Coordinates of C-alpha atoms in Angstrom, one line a residue:
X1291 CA -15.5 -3.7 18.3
X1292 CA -13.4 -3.1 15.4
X1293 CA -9.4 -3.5 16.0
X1294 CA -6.8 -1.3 13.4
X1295 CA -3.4 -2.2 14.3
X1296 CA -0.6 0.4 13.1
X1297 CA 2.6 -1.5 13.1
X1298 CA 5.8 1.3 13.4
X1299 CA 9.3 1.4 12.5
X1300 CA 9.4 3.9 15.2
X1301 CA 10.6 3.9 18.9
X1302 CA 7.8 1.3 21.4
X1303 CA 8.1 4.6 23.5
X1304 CA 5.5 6.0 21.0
X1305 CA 3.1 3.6 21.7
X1306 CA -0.4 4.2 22.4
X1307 CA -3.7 2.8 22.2
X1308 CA -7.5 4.2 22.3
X1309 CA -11.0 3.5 22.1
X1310 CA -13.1 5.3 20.1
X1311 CA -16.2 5.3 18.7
X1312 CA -16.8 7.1 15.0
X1313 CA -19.8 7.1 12.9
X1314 CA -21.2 4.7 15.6
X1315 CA -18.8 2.3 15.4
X1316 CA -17.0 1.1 18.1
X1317 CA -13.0 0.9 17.4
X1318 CA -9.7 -0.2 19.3
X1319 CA -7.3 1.8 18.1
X1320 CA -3.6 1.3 18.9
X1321 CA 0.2 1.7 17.7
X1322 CA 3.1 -0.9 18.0
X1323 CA 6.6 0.3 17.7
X1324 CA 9.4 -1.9 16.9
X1325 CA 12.4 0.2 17.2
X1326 CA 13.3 0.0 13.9
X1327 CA 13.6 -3.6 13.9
X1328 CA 12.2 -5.0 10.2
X1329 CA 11.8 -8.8 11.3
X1330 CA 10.2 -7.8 14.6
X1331 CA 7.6 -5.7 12.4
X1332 CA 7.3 -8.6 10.0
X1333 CA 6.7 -10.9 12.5
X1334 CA 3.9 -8.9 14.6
X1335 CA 1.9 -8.3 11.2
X1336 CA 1.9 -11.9 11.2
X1337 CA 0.7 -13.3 14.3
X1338 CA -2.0 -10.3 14.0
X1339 CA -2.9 -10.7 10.3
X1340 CA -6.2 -12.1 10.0
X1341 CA -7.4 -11.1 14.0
X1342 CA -7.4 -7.3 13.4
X1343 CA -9.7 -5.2 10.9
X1344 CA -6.7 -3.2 9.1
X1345 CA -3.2 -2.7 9.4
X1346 CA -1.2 1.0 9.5
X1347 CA 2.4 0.8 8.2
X1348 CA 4.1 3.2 10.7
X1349 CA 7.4 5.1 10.2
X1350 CA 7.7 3.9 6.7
X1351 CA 6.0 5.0 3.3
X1352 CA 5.2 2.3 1.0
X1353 CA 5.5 4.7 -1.9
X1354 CA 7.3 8.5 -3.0
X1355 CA 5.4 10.6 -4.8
X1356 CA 6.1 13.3 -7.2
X1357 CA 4.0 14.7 -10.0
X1358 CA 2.4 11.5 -11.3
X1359 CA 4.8 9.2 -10.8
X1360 CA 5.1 7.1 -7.4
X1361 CA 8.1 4.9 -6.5
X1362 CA 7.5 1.9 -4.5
X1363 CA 10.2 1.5 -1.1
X1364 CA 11.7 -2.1 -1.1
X1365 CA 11.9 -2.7 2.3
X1366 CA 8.4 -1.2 3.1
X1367 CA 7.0 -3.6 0.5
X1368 CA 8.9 -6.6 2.7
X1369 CA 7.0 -5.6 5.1
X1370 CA 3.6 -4.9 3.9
X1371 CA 3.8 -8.9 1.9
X1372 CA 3.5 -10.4 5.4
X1373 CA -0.4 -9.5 5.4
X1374 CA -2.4 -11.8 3.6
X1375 CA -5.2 -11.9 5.3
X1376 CA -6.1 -8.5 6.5
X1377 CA -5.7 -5.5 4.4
X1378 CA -2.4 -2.8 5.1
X1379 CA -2.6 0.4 4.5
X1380 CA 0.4 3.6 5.0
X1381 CA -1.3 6.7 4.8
X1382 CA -0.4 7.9 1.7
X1383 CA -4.4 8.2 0.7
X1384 CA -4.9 10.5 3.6
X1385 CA -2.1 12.4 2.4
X1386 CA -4.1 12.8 -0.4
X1387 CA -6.9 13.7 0.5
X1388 CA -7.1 14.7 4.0
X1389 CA -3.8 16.6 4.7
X1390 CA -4.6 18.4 1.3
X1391 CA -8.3 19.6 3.0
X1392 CA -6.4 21.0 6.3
X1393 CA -4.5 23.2 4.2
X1394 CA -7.2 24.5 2.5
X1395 CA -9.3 25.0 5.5
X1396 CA -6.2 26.5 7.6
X1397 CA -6.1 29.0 4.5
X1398 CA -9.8 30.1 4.3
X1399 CA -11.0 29.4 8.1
X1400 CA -8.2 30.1 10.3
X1401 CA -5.9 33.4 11.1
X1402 CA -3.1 31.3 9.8
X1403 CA -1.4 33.2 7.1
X1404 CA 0.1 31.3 4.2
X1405 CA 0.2 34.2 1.4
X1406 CA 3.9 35.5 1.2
X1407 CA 4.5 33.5 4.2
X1408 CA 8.0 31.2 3.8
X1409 CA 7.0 27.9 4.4
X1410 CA 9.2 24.8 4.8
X1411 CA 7.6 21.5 3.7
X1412 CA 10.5 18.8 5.2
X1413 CA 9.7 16.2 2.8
X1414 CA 7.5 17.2 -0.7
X1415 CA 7.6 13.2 -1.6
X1416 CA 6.6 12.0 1.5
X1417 CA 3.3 14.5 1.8
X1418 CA 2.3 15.1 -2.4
X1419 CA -1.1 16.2 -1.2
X1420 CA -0.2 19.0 1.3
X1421 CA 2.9 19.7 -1.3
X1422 CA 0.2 20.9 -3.9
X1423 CA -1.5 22.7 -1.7
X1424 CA 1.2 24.8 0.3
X1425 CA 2.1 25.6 -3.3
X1426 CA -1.4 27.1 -3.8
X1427 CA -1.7 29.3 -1.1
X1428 CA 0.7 32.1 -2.0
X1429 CA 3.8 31.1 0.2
X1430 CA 7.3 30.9 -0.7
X1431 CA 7.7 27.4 -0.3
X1432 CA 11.1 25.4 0.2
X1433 CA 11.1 21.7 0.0
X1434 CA 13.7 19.7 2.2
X1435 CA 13.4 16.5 0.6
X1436 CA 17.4 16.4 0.1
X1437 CA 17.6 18.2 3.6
X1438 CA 15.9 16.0 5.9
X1439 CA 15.9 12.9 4.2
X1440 CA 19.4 13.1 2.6
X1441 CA 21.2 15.6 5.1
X1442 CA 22.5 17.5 1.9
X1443 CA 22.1 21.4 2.6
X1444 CA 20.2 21.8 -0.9
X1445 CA 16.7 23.6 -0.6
X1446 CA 13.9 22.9 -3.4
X1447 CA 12.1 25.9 -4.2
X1448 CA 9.3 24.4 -6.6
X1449 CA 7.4 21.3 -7.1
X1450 CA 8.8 21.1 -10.6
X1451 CA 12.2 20.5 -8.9
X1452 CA 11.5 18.0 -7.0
X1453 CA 9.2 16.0 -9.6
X1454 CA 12.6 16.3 -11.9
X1455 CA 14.8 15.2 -9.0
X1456 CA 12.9 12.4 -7.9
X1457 CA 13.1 11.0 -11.7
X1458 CA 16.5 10.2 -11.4
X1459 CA 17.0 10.0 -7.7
X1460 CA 13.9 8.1 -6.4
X1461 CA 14.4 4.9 -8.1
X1462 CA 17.9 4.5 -6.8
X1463 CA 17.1 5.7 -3.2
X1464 CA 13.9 3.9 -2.9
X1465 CA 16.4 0.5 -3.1
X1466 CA 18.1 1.8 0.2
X1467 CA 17.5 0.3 3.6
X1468 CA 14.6 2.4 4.6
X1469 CA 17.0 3.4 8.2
X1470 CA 19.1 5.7 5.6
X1471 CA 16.1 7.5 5.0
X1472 CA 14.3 8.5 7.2
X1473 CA 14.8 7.8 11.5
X1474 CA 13.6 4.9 12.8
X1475 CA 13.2 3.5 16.5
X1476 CA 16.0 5.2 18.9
X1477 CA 16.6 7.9 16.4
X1478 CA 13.3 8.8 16.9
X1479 CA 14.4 9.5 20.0
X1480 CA 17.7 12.2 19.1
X1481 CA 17.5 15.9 18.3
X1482 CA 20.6 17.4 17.3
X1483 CA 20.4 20.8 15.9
X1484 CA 21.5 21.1 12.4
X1485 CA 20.5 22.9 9.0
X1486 CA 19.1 25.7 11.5
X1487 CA 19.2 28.3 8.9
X1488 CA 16.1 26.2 7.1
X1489 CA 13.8 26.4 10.2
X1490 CA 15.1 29.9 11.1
X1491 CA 13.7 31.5 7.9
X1492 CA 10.7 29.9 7.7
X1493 CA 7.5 31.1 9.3
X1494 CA 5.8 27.6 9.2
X1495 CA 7.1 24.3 8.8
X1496 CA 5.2 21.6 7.4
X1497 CA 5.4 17.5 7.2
X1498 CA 6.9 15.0 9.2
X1499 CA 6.9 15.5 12.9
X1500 CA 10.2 13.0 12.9
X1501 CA 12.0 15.0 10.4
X1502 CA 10.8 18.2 11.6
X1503 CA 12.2 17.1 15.3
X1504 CA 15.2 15.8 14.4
X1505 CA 17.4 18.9 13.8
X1506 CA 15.0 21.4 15.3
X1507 CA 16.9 24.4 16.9
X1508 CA 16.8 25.1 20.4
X1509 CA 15.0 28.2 19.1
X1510 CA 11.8 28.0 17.4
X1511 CA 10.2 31.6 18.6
X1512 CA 7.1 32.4 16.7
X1513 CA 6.7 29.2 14.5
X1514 CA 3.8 27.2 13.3
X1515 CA 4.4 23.9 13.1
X1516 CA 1.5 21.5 10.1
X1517 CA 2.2 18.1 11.2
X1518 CA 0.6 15.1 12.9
X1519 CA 1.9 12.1 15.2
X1520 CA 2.6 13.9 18.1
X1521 CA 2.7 13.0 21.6
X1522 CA 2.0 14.8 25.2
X1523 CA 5.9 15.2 25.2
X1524 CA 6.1 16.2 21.8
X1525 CA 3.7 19.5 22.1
X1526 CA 5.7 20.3 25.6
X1527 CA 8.6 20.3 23.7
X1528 CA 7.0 22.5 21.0
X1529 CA 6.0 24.9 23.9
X1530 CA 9.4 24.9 25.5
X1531 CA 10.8 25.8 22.3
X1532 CA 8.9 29.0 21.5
X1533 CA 6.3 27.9 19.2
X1534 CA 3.2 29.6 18.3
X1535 CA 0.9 27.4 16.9
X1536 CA 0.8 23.6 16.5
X1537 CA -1.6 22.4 13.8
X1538 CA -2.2 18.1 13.8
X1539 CA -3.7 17.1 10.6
X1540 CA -5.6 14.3 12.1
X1541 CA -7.7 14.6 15.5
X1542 CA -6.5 14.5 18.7
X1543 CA -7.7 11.0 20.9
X1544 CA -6.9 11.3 24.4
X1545 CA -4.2 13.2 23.6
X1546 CA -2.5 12.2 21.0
X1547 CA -2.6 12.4 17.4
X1548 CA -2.4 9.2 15.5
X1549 CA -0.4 9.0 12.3
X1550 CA -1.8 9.4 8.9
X1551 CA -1.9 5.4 8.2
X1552 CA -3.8 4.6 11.3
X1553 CA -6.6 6.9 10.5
X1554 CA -6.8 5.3 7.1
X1555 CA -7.2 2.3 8.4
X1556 CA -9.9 3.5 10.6
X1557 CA -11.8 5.0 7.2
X1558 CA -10.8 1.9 5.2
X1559 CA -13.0 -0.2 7.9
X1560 CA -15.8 2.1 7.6
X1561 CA -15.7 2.7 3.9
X1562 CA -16.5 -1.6 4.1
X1563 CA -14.8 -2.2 1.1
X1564 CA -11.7 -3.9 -0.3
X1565 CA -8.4 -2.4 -0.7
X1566 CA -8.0 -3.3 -3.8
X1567 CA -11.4 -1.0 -4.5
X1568 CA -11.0 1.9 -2.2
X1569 CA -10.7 5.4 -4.1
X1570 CA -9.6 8.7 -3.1
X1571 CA -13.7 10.0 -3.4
X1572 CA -14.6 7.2 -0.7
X1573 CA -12.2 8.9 1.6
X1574 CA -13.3 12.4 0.6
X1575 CA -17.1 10.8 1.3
X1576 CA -16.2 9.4 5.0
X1577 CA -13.9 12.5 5.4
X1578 CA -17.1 15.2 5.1
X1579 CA -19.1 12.7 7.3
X1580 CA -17.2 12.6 9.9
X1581 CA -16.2 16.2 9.7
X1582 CA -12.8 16.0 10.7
X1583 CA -11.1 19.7 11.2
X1584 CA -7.4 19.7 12.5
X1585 CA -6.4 20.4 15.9
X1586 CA -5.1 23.6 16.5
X1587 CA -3.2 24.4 19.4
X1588 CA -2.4 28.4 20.3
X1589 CA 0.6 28.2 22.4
X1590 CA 0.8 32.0 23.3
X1591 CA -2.9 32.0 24.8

């Protein structure tokens, strides 16, 4: 049995693990929170690194991305440098790839209507792929990459923006402890209401499950919600709040979808070759084998 290990940032509560087998192969597939503690991250990868198949970096990007340019996060390169033996990945080439396909097939195979529709994407930098592709659908999209990850009150309202923002800003920002960006273990934890005029004027919000919960409103009446990493608690809490439709980019296993870099990993294993080789077509190859379609979840039914 293959073994991909994603190592989080994020709160231990998350944790999960799963057997599953894909494209007949047999896979343990689990998630390790450290509550935000860097050394305690560093120090799992390293007892595991060389015993398990792949890595996931959880609650951290290794890179931002805007237009062509991608800006590498010191402290999630820290961590990442304590594999030598097996290979790390962080999602971003799902991001890429397969968050970029669920938009696509949410537009043409789904009563999900984009065209017109105001759409919040929390984080353009943190998701380039599905950026693109909200962009392409029609909707008025806002970006909240100052929002959510900077708690500055200043909506984005093209990708142009936010490529010429993240010039200037990214390389300064991407020197911060990674905590000032985005929440990490017990935050992960907090909701407190804030910014509610962004969610309120949006008829689907997009990205990051932890920035999308972390100033969510109390009242979230007839949204849909385009994001991933949730939990059993997570979709209750969805429900209790009034929303529609909940839309997981990656599948659900036993009830619970799995982040971005933990289903890379999983393709990375199958793909059988080297990280330093992978591309975004062997993804887009394993992606149409294994037919992957997002879960969809119609809360009103």
């Amino acid at each position: 049995m293959r073994r991909v290990v994603s190592v989080s940032l994020g709160s231990s509560k998350r944790d999960h693990k799963v057997e599953a087998e894909i494209l007949g192969e047999k896979f343990l597939i689990e998630r390790i929170g450290t509550d935000g503690d860097m050394n305690q991250a560093i120090k799992t990868i390293r007892e595991l690194d060389g015993k398990v198949d792949a890595f996931g970096l959880g609650g951290a990007d290794l890179y931002l991305h805007a237009g062509s340019r991608r800006y590498l996060i010191r402290d999630a390169a820290r961590i990442v440098a304590a594999a030598k033996k097996t290979p790390i990945v962080d999602g971003s080439g799902l991001k890429n790839t397969l968050e970029r396909k669920v938009i696509e097939y949410l537009h043409k195979n789904t009563g999900i209507e984009f065209t017109q529709k105001r759409i919040l994407l929390v984080c353009a930098v943190d998701r380039f792929g599905m950026a693109e592709a909200l962009a392409l659908t029609g909707g008025k999209v806002t970006f909240g990459d100052l929002i959510f990850a900077l708690g500055l009150p200043v909506p984005l309202r093209s990708l142009k923006t936010v490529d010429r923002l993240a010039r200037v800003v990214a390389p300064i920002i991407c020197k911060l402890p990674f905590k000032y960006l985005y929440p990490t273990g017990q935050k992960q934890e907090e909701v407190k209401p804030r910014f509610s005029k962004y969610y309120k004027e949006a008829d689907i919000i997009a990205g990051d499950f932890h920035f999308i919960r972390r100033y969510m409103p109390e009242d979230m009446t007839g949204k849909v919600i385009i994001t991933n990493t949730v939990t059993k608690e997570d979709v209750e809490l969805l429900k209790q709040r009034g929303v529609k439709t909940l839309v997981t980019t990656t599948p659900e296993l036993e009830g619970r979808s799995f982040g971005t870099n933990v289903m890379e990993g999983v393709l990375l294993v199958l793909s059988g070759k080297p990280l330093s080789e992978i591309q975004p077509a062997d993804y887009e190859e394993l992606l149409n084998k294994i037919n992957f379609t997002p879960r969809i979840v119609n809360f009103d039914r």
